[in-house]
Amino acid sequence: SITLALLPNAPHSLELARFATEQGNELMLHLPMESSVSGTTREPNLLSVRQSETDFKAMVSEMLQEFPQVRGVNNHQGSLLTQQPAQMHWLMQSLLERGGLYFVDSRTHAQSVAARISREYGLETAERSFFLDSKGDDLEGAMHQAREVIRRAETEAFVVVIAHPFDSSIQVLRQLVPELRRRGHNIVPASHLILMAEHRQFIAHCGDLIAHEDGSCSFPEGMH
């Protein structure tokens, strides 16, 4: 199923959260962060490089409290903030304190350090592979991007696709999801994908050895 990311303090977000949960969708908090492009962020409250550590962590906690049912967090914009190691440490400390949350780096900037620092704290982590977005009614552009998603899915083990609720993106998703399933690909919640990716890395680390749930590897019986 598709994982839905909800903005805090947004109209109808609480209603959408309740409805999505009833429908069995997994939820993420779409955490507003400061962009490097001035004037692009319209949210009244967002995490900023100008905040103190205390204010920063208090805002993260407040936004998480708005949606107690979320399973994880990803960044909304944040091309400036996700480049800042100090603020990313504060964020991951807050998520670790809450417990049970994963982090998806939307990678709105190539120099983002968010995913790396998330992993340093032992949080389950993923990074955006592809933006499925073509603004407004550019259906042709969105279809072109959908074909690229299919190509990536055919050649890569895991693809994390992010889409915003543009009309064109929604129309394309209604065609893309069944097409991916027809080709034998699974559409899974973000939490499942992260666990699958981590398990794959674990098996790769062990190589021909036997992988155990505690993170250790051992020789198969009869091998020395």
PDB file of N, CA and C in Angstrom, residues 115-186:
ATOM      1  N   ALA A 115      20.181  11.226   6.097  1.00  0.00           N
ATOM      2  CA  ALA A 115      20.153   9.765   6.126  1.00  0.00           C
ATOM      3  C   ALA A 115      21.383   9.207   6.843  1.00  0.00           C
ATOM      4  N   ARG A 116      22.534   9.790   6.564  1.00  0.00           N
ATOM      5  CA  ARG A 116      23.758   9.303   7.212  1.00  0.00           C
ATOM      6  C   ARG A 116      23.663   9.437   8.727  1.00  0.00           C
ATOM      7  N   ILE A 117      23.208  10.575   9.199  1.00  0.00           N
ATOM      8  CA  ILE A 117      23.120  10.794  10.645  1.00  0.00           C
ATOM      9  C   ILE A 117      22.016   9.933  11.255  1.00  0.00           C
ATOM     10  N   SER A 118      20.933   9.729  10.521  1.00  0.00           N
ATOM     11  CA  SER A 118      19.878   8.841  11.010  1.00  0.00           C
ATOM     12  C   SER A 118      20.427   7.441  11.265  1.00  0.00           C
ATOM     13  N   ARG A 119      21.239   6.959  10.351  1.00  0.00           N
ATOM     14  CA  ARG A 119      21.823   5.619  10.518  1.00  0.00           C
ATOM     15  C   ARG A 119      22.803   5.590  11.691  1.00  0.00           C
ATOM     16  N   GLU A 120      23.502   6.694  11.929  1.00  0.00           N
ATOM     17  CA  GLU A 120      24.421   6.748  13.066  1.00  0.00           C
ATOM     18  C   GLU A 120      23.682   6.526  14.384  1.00  0.00           C
ATOM     19  N   TYR A 121      22.423   6.924  14.436  1.00  0.00           N
ATOM     20  CA  TYR A 121      21.628   6.761  15.649  1.00  0.00           C
ATOM     21  C   TYR A 121      20.901   5.409  15.678  1.00  0.00           C
ATOM     22  N   GLY A 122      21.139   4.592  14.676  1.00  0.00           N
ATOM     23  CA  GLY A 122      20.513   3.279  14.653  1.00  0.00           C
ATOM     24  C   GLY A 122      19.055   3.289  14.246  1.00  0.00           C
ATOM     25  N   LEU A 123      18.590   4.392  13.653  1.00  0.00           N
ATOM     26  CA  LEU A 123      17.209   4.461  13.198  1.00  0.00           C
ATOM     27  C   LEU A 123      17.056   3.725  11.866  1.00  0.00           C
ATOM     28  N   GLU A 124      15.918   3.095  11.681  1.00  0.00           N
ATOM     29  CA  GLU A 124      15.622   2.512  10.376  1.00  0.00           C
ATOM     30  C   GLU A 124      15.495   3.657   9.375  1.00  0.00           C
ATOM     31  N   THR A 125      16.193   3.537   8.248  1.00  0.00           N
ATOM     32  CA  THR A 125      16.371   4.682   7.358  1.00  0.00           C
ATOM     33  C   THR A 125      16.244   4.278   5.893  1.00  0.00           C
ATOM     34  N   ALA A 126      15.656   5.164   5.107  1.00  0.00           N
ATOM     35  CA  ALA A 126      15.620   4.995   3.657  1.00  0.00           C
ATOM     36  C   ALA A 126      15.838   6.361   3.016  1.00  0.00           C
ATOM     37  N   GLU A 127      16.155   6.346   1.726  1.00  0.00           N
ATOM     38  CA  GLU A 127      16.356   7.587   0.983  1.00  0.00           C
ATOM     39  C   GLU A 127      15.493   7.570  -0.270  1.00  0.00           C
ATOM     40  N   ARG A 128      14.987   8.726  -0.613  1.00  0.00           N
ATOM     41  CA  ARG A 128      14.171   8.866  -1.812  1.00  0.00           C
ATOM     42  C   ARG A 128      14.976   8.505  -3.063  1.00  0.00           C
ATOM     43  N   SER A 129      14.385   7.646  -3.896  1.00  0.00           N
ATOM     44  CA  SER A 129      15.011   7.269  -5.162  1.00  0.00           C
ATOM     45  C   SER A 129      14.557   8.177  -6.292  1.00  0.00           C
ATOM     46  N   PHE A 130      13.284   8.585  -6.253  1.00  0.00           N
ATOM     47  CA  PHE A 130      12.705   9.246  -7.421  1.00  0.00           C
ATOM     48  C   PHE A 130      11.522  10.104  -7.007  1.00  0.00           C
ATOM     49  N   PHE A 131      11.423  11.293  -7.569  1.00  0.00           N
ATOM     50  CA  PHE A 131      10.241  12.140  -7.416  1.00  0.00           C
ATOM     51  C   PHE A 131       9.315  11.904  -8.602  1.00  0.00           C
ATOM     52  N   LEU A 132       8.114  11.448  -8.340  1.00  0.00           N
ATOM     53  CA  LEU A 132       7.109  11.289  -9.388  1.00  0.00           C
ATOM     54  C   LEU A 132       6.238  12.545  -9.370  1.00  0.00           C
ATOM     55  N   ASP A 133       6.731  13.590  -9.953  1.00  0.00           N
ATOM     56  CA  ASP A 133       6.010  14.862  -9.899  1.00  0.00           C
ATOM     57  C   ASP A 133       6.141  15.627 -11.207  1.00  0.00           C
ATOM     58  N   SER A 134       5.028  16.112 -11.661  1.00  0.00           N
ATOM     59  CA  SER A 134       4.995  17.044 -12.770  1.00  0.00           C
ATOM     60  C   SER A 134       3.879  18.016 -12.435  1.00  0.00           C
ATOM     61  N   LYS A 135       4.223  19.244 -12.169  1.00  0.00           N
ATOM     62  CA  LYS A 135       3.291  20.166 -11.531  1.00  0.00           C
ATOM     63  C   LYS A 135       2.019  20.378 -12.335  1.00  0.00           C
ATOM     64  N   GLY A 136       0.953  20.569 -11.567  1.00  0.00           N
ATOM     65  CA  GLY A 136      -0.328  20.944 -12.154  1.00  0.00           C
ATOM     66  C   GLY A 136      -0.918  19.866 -13.046  1.00  0.00           C
ATOM     67  N   ASP A 137      -1.246  20.224 -14.263  1.00  0.00           N
ATOM     68  CA  ASP A 137      -1.943  19.323 -15.179  1.00  0.00           C
ATOM     69  C   ASP A 137      -1.037  18.782 -16.272  1.00  0.00           C
ATOM     70  N   ASP A 138       0.272  18.778 -16.047  1.00  0.00           N
ATOM     71  CA  ASP A 138       1.207  18.270 -17.053  1.00  0.00           C
ATOM     72  C   ASP A 138       1.209  16.750 -17.027  1.00  0.00           C
ATOM     73  N   LEU A 139       0.147  16.165 -17.571  1.00  0.00           N
ATOM     74  CA  LEU A 139      -0.010  14.720 -17.529  1.00  0.00           C
ATOM     75  C   LEU A 139       1.060  14.020 -18.354  1.00  0.00           C
ATOM     76  N   GLU A 140       1.429  14.599 -19.478  1.00  0.00           N
ATOM     77  CA  GLU A 140       2.452  13.987 -20.324  1.00  0.00           C
ATOM     78  C   GLU A 140       3.791  13.896 -19.590  1.00  0.00           C
ATOM     79  N   GLY A 141       4.135  14.973 -18.881  1.00  0.00           N
ATOM     80  CA  GLY A 141       5.379  14.966 -18.113  1.00  0.00           C
ATOM     81  C   GLY A 141       5.350  13.935 -17.003  1.00  0.00           C
ATOM     82  N   ALA A 142       4.205  13.818 -16.328  1.00  0.00           N
ATOM     83  CA  ALA A 142       4.072  12.840 -15.254  1.00  0.00           C
ATOM     84  C   ALA A 142       4.150  11.419 -15.794  1.00  0.00           C
ATOM     85  N   MET A 143       3.575  11.176 -16.973  1.00  0.00           N
ATOM     86  CA  MET A 143       3.639   9.849 -17.569  1.00  0.00           C
ATOM     87  C   MET A 143       5.077   9.487 -17.929  1.00  0.00           C
ATOM     88  N   HIS A 144       5.837  10.468 -18.402  1.00  0.00           N
ATOM     89  CA  HIS A 144       7.252  10.232 -18.706  1.00  0.00           C
ATOM     90  C   HIS A 144       8.005   9.800 -17.452  1.00  0.00           C
ATOM     91  N   GLN A 145       7.733  10.446 -16.350  1.00  0.00           N
ATOM     92  CA  GLN A 145       8.389  10.092 -15.096  1.00  0.00           C
ATOM     93  C   GLN A 145       7.945   8.711 -14.614  1.00  0.00           C
ATOM     94  N   ALA A 146       6.671   8.365 -14.855  1.00  0.00           N
ATOM     95  CA  ALA A 146       6.177   7.043 -14.470  1.00  0.00           C
ATOM     96  C   ALA A 146       6.919   5.948 -15.229  1.00  0.00           C
ATOM     97  N   ARG A 147       7.201   6.184 -16.495  1.00  0.00           N
ATOM     98  CA  ARG A 147       7.956   5.202 -17.278  1.00  0.00           C
ATOM     99  C   ARG A 147       9.367   5.027 -16.711  1.00  0.00           C
ATOM    100  N   GLU A 148       9.926   6.111 -16.194  1.00  0.00           N
ATOM    101  CA  GLU A 148      11.245   6.023 -15.569  1.00  0.00           C
ATOM    102  C   GLU A 148      11.176   5.221 -14.267  1.00  0.00           C
ATOM    103  N   VAL A 149      10.102   5.381 -13.512  1.00  0.00           N
ATOM    104  CA  VAL A 149       9.922   4.586 -12.294  1.00  0.00           C
ATOM    105  C   VAL A 149       9.881   3.102 -12.640  1.00  0.00           C
ATOM    106  N   ILE A 150       9.137   2.750 -13.686  1.00  0.00           N
ATOM    107  CA  ILE A 150       9.049   1.349 -14.100  1.00  0.00           C
ATOM    108  C   ILE A 150      10.430   0.834 -14.495  1.00  0.00           C
ATOM    109  N   ARG A 151      11.187   1.642 -15.249  1.00  0.00           N
ATOM    110  CA  ARG A 151      12.530   1.226 -15.661  1.00  0.00           C
ATOM    111  C   ARG A 151      13.409   0.986 -14.441  1.00  0.00           C
ATOM    112  N   ARG A 152      13.348   1.884 -13.457  1.00  0.00           N
ATOM    113  CA  ARG A 152      14.162   1.729 -12.249  1.00  0.00           C
ATOM    114  C   ARG A 152      13.732   0.485 -11.466  1.00  0.00           C
ATOM    115  N   ALA A 153      12.430   0.241 -11.429  1.00  0.00           N
ATOM    116  CA  ALA A 153      11.936  -0.923 -10.693  1.00  0.00           C
ATOM    117  C   ALA A 153      12.408  -2.228 -11.324  1.00  0.00           C
ATOM    118  N   GLU A 154      12.608  -2.228 -12.649  1.00  0.00           N
ATOM    119  CA  GLU A 154      13.058  -3.428 -13.341  1.00  0.00           C
ATOM    120  C   GLU A 154      14.538  -3.712 -13.098  1.00  0.00           C
ATOM    121  N   THR A 155      15.294  -2.698 -12.698  1.00  0.00           N
ATOM    122  CA  THR A 155      16.748  -2.870 -12.595  1.00  0.00           C
ATOM    123  C   THR A 155      17.280  -2.746 -11.169  1.00  0.00           C
ATOM    124  N   GLU A 156      16.472  -2.261 -10.222  1.00  0.00           N
ATOM    125  CA  GLU A 156      16.933  -2.051  -8.857  1.00  0.00           C
ATOM    126  C   GLU A 156      16.087  -2.859  -7.885  1.00  0.00           C
ATOM    127  N   ALA A 157      16.710  -3.259  -6.776  1.00  0.00           N
ATOM    128  CA  ALA A 157      16.010  -4.090  -5.796  1.00  0.00           C
ATOM    129  C   ALA A 157      14.885  -3.329  -5.111  1.00  0.00           C
ATOM    130  N   PHE A 158      15.137  -2.059  -4.775  1.00  0.00           N
ATOM    131  CA  PHE A 158      14.154  -1.253  -4.054  1.00  0.00           C
ATOM    132  C   PHE A 158      14.127   0.155  -4.636  1.00  0.00           C
ATOM    133  N   VAL A 159      12.942   0.704  -4.798  1.00  0.00           N
ATOM    134  CA  VAL A 159      12.785   2.062  -5.302  1.00  0.00           C
ATOM    135  C   VAL A 159      11.826   2.807  -4.379  1.00  0.00           C
ATOM    136  N   VAL A 160      12.286   3.926  -3.830  1.00  0.00           N
ATOM    137  CA  VAL A 160      11.454   4.760  -2.966  1.00  0.00           C
ATOM    138  C   VAL A 160      10.964   5.940  -3.803  1.00  0.00           C
ATOM    139  N   VAL A 161       9.684   5.958  -4.102  1.00  0.00           N
ATOM    140  CA  VAL A 161       9.095   6.986  -4.952  1.00  0.00           C
ATOM    141  C   VAL A 161       8.275   7.938  -4.087  1.00  0.00           C
ATOM    142  N   ILE A 162       8.513   9.226  -4.267  1.00  0.00           N
ATOM    143  CA  ILE A 162       7.739  10.253  -3.562  1.00  0.00           C
ATOM    144  C   ILE A 162       6.931  11.047  -4.582  1.00  0.00           C
ATOM    145  N   ALA A 163       5.667  11.261  -4.274  1.00  0.00           N
ATOM    146  CA  ALA A 163       4.799  12.059  -5.137  1.00  0.00           C
ATOM    147  C   ALA A 163       4.020  13.045  -4.293  1.00  0.00           C
ATOM    148  N   HIS A 164       3.806  14.227  -4.841  1.00  0.00           N
ATOM    149  CA  HIS A 164       2.975  15.225  -4.180  1.00  0.00           C
ATOM    150  C   HIS A 164       1.569  15.193  -4.796  1.00  0.00           C
ATOM    151  N   PRO A 165       0.567  15.717  -4.092  1.00  0.00           N
ATOM    152  CA  PRO A 165      -0.818  15.557  -4.550  1.00  0.00           C
ATOM    153  C   PRO A 165      -1.214  16.502  -5.677  1.00  0.00           C
ATOM    154  N   PHE A 166      -0.392  16.565  -6.731  1.00  0.00           N
ATOM    155  CA  PHE A 166      -0.790  17.274  -7.944  1.00  0.00           C
ATOM    156  C   PHE A 166      -1.793  16.402  -8.704  1.00  0.00           C
ATOM    157  N   ASP A 167      -2.688  17.035  -9.451  1.00  0.00           N
ATOM    158  CA  ASP A 167      -3.684  16.270 -10.207  1.00  0.00           C
ATOM    159  C   ASP A 167      -3.013  15.266 -11.138  1.00  0.00           C
ATOM    160  N   SER A 168      -1.964  15.702 -11.826  1.00  0.00           N
ATOM    161  CA  SER A 168      -1.300  14.818 -12.781  1.00  0.00           C
ATOM    162  C   SER A 168      -0.641  13.636 -12.080  1.00  0.00           C
ATOM    163  N   SER A 169      -0.032  13.891 -10.927  1.00  0.00           N
ATOM    164  CA  SER A 169       0.628  12.806 -10.191  1.00  0.00           C
ATOM    165  C   SER A 169      -0.379  11.768  -9.718  1.00  0.00           C
ATOM    166  N   ILE A 170      -1.537  12.227  -9.237  1.00  0.00           N
ATOM    167  CA  ILE A 170      -2.563  11.306  -8.757  1.00  0.00           C
ATOM    168  C   ILE A 170      -3.098  10.454  -9.910  1.00  0.00           C
ATOM    169  N   GLN A 171      -3.331  11.086 -11.065  1.00  0.00           N
ATOM    170  CA  GLN A 171      -3.809  10.330 -12.221  1.00  0.00           C
ATOM    171  C   GLN A 171      -2.813   9.260 -12.637  1.00  0.00           C
ATOM    172  N   VAL A 172      -1.541   9.621 -12.624  1.00  0.00           N
ATOM    173  CA  VAL A 172      -0.511   8.666 -13.032  1.00  0.00           C
ATOM    174  C   VAL A 172      -0.376   7.538 -12.023  1.00  0.00           C
ATOM    175  N   LEU A 173      -0.460   7.857 -10.738  1.00  0.00           N
ATOM    176  CA  LEU A 173      -0.365   6.809  -9.720  1.00  0.00           C
ATOM    177  C   LEU A 173      -1.469   5.760  -9.889  1.00  0.00           C
ATOM    178  N   ARG A 174      -2.659   6.202 -10.288  1.00  0.00           N
ATOM    179  CA  ARG A 174      -3.765   5.264 -10.470  1.00  0.00           C
ATOM    180  C   ARG A 174      -3.482   4.268 -11.591  1.00  0.00           C
ATOM    181  N   GLN A 175      -2.605   4.637 -12.514  1.00  0.00           N
ATOM    182  CA  GLN A 175      -2.206   3.717 -13.577  1.00  0.00           C
ATOM    183  C   GLN A 175      -0.909   2.997 -13.233  1.00  0.00           C
ATOM    184  N   LEU A 176      -0.008   3.695 -12.561  1.00  0.00           N
ATOM    185  CA  LEU A 176       1.312   3.143 -12.291  1.00  0.00           C
ATOM    186  C   LEU A 176       1.265   1.986 -11.306  1.00  0.00           C
ATOM    187  N   VAL A 177       0.489   2.125 -10.233  1.00  0.00           N
ATOM    188  CA  VAL A 177       0.466   1.087  -9.197  1.00  0.00           C
ATOM    189  C   VAL A 177      -0.004  -0.254  -9.768  1.00  0.00           C
ATOM    190  N   PRO A 178      -1.152  -0.316 -10.467  1.00  0.00           N
ATOM    191  CA  PRO A 178      -1.547  -1.618 -11.033  1.00  0.00           C
ATOM    192  C   PRO A 178      -0.578  -2.131 -12.096  1.00  0.00           C
ATOM    193  N   GLU A 179       0.060  -1.224 -12.830  1.00  0.00           N
ATOM    194  CA  GLU A 179       1.025  -1.667 -13.843  1.00  0.00           C
ATOM    195  C   GLU A 179       2.248  -2.298 -13.198  1.00  0.00           C
ATOM    196  N   LEU A 180       2.732  -1.720 -12.109  1.00  0.00           N
ATOM    197  CA  LEU A 180       3.861  -2.306 -11.390  1.00  0.00           C
ATOM    198  C   LEU A 180       3.492  -3.678 -10.833  1.00  0.00           C
ATOM    199  N   ARG A 181       2.291  -3.787 -10.291  1.00  0.00           N
ATOM    200  CA  ARG A 181       1.849  -5.083  -9.760  1.00  0.00           C
ATOM    201  C   ARG A 181       1.721  -6.108 -10.882  1.00  0.00           C
ATOM    202  N   ARG A 182       1.217  -5.681 -12.041  1.00  0.00           N
ATOM    203  CA  ARG A 182       1.091  -6.597 -13.176  1.00  0.00           C
ATOM    204  C   ARG A 182       2.449  -7.139 -13.589  1.00  0.00           C
ATOM    205  N   ARG A 183       3.491  -6.335 -13.425  1.00  0.00           N
ATOM    206  CA  ARG A 183       4.850  -6.747 -13.782  1.00  0.00           C
ATOM    207  C   ARG A 183       5.524  -7.552 -12.670  1.00  0.00           C
ATOM    208  N   GLY A 184       4.799  -7.800 -11.600  1.00  0.00           N
ATOM    209  CA  GLY A 184       5.333  -8.635 -10.540  1.00  0.00           C
ATOM    210  C   GLY A 184       6.035  -7.898  -9.422  1.00  0.00           C
ATOM    211  N   HIS A 185       5.900  -6.569  -9.367  1.00  0.00           N
ATOM    212  CA  HIS A 185       6.539  -5.789  -8.312  1.00  0.00           C
ATOM    213  C   HIS A 185       5.573  -5.582  -7.145  1.00  0.00           C
ATOM    214  N   ASN A 186       6.106  -5.529  -5.949  1.00  0.00           N
ATOM    215  CA  ASN A 186       5.303  -5.302  -4.755  1.00  0.00           C
ATOM    216  C   ASN A 186       5.293  -3.833  -4.375  1.00  0.00           C
TER     217      ASN A 186
END
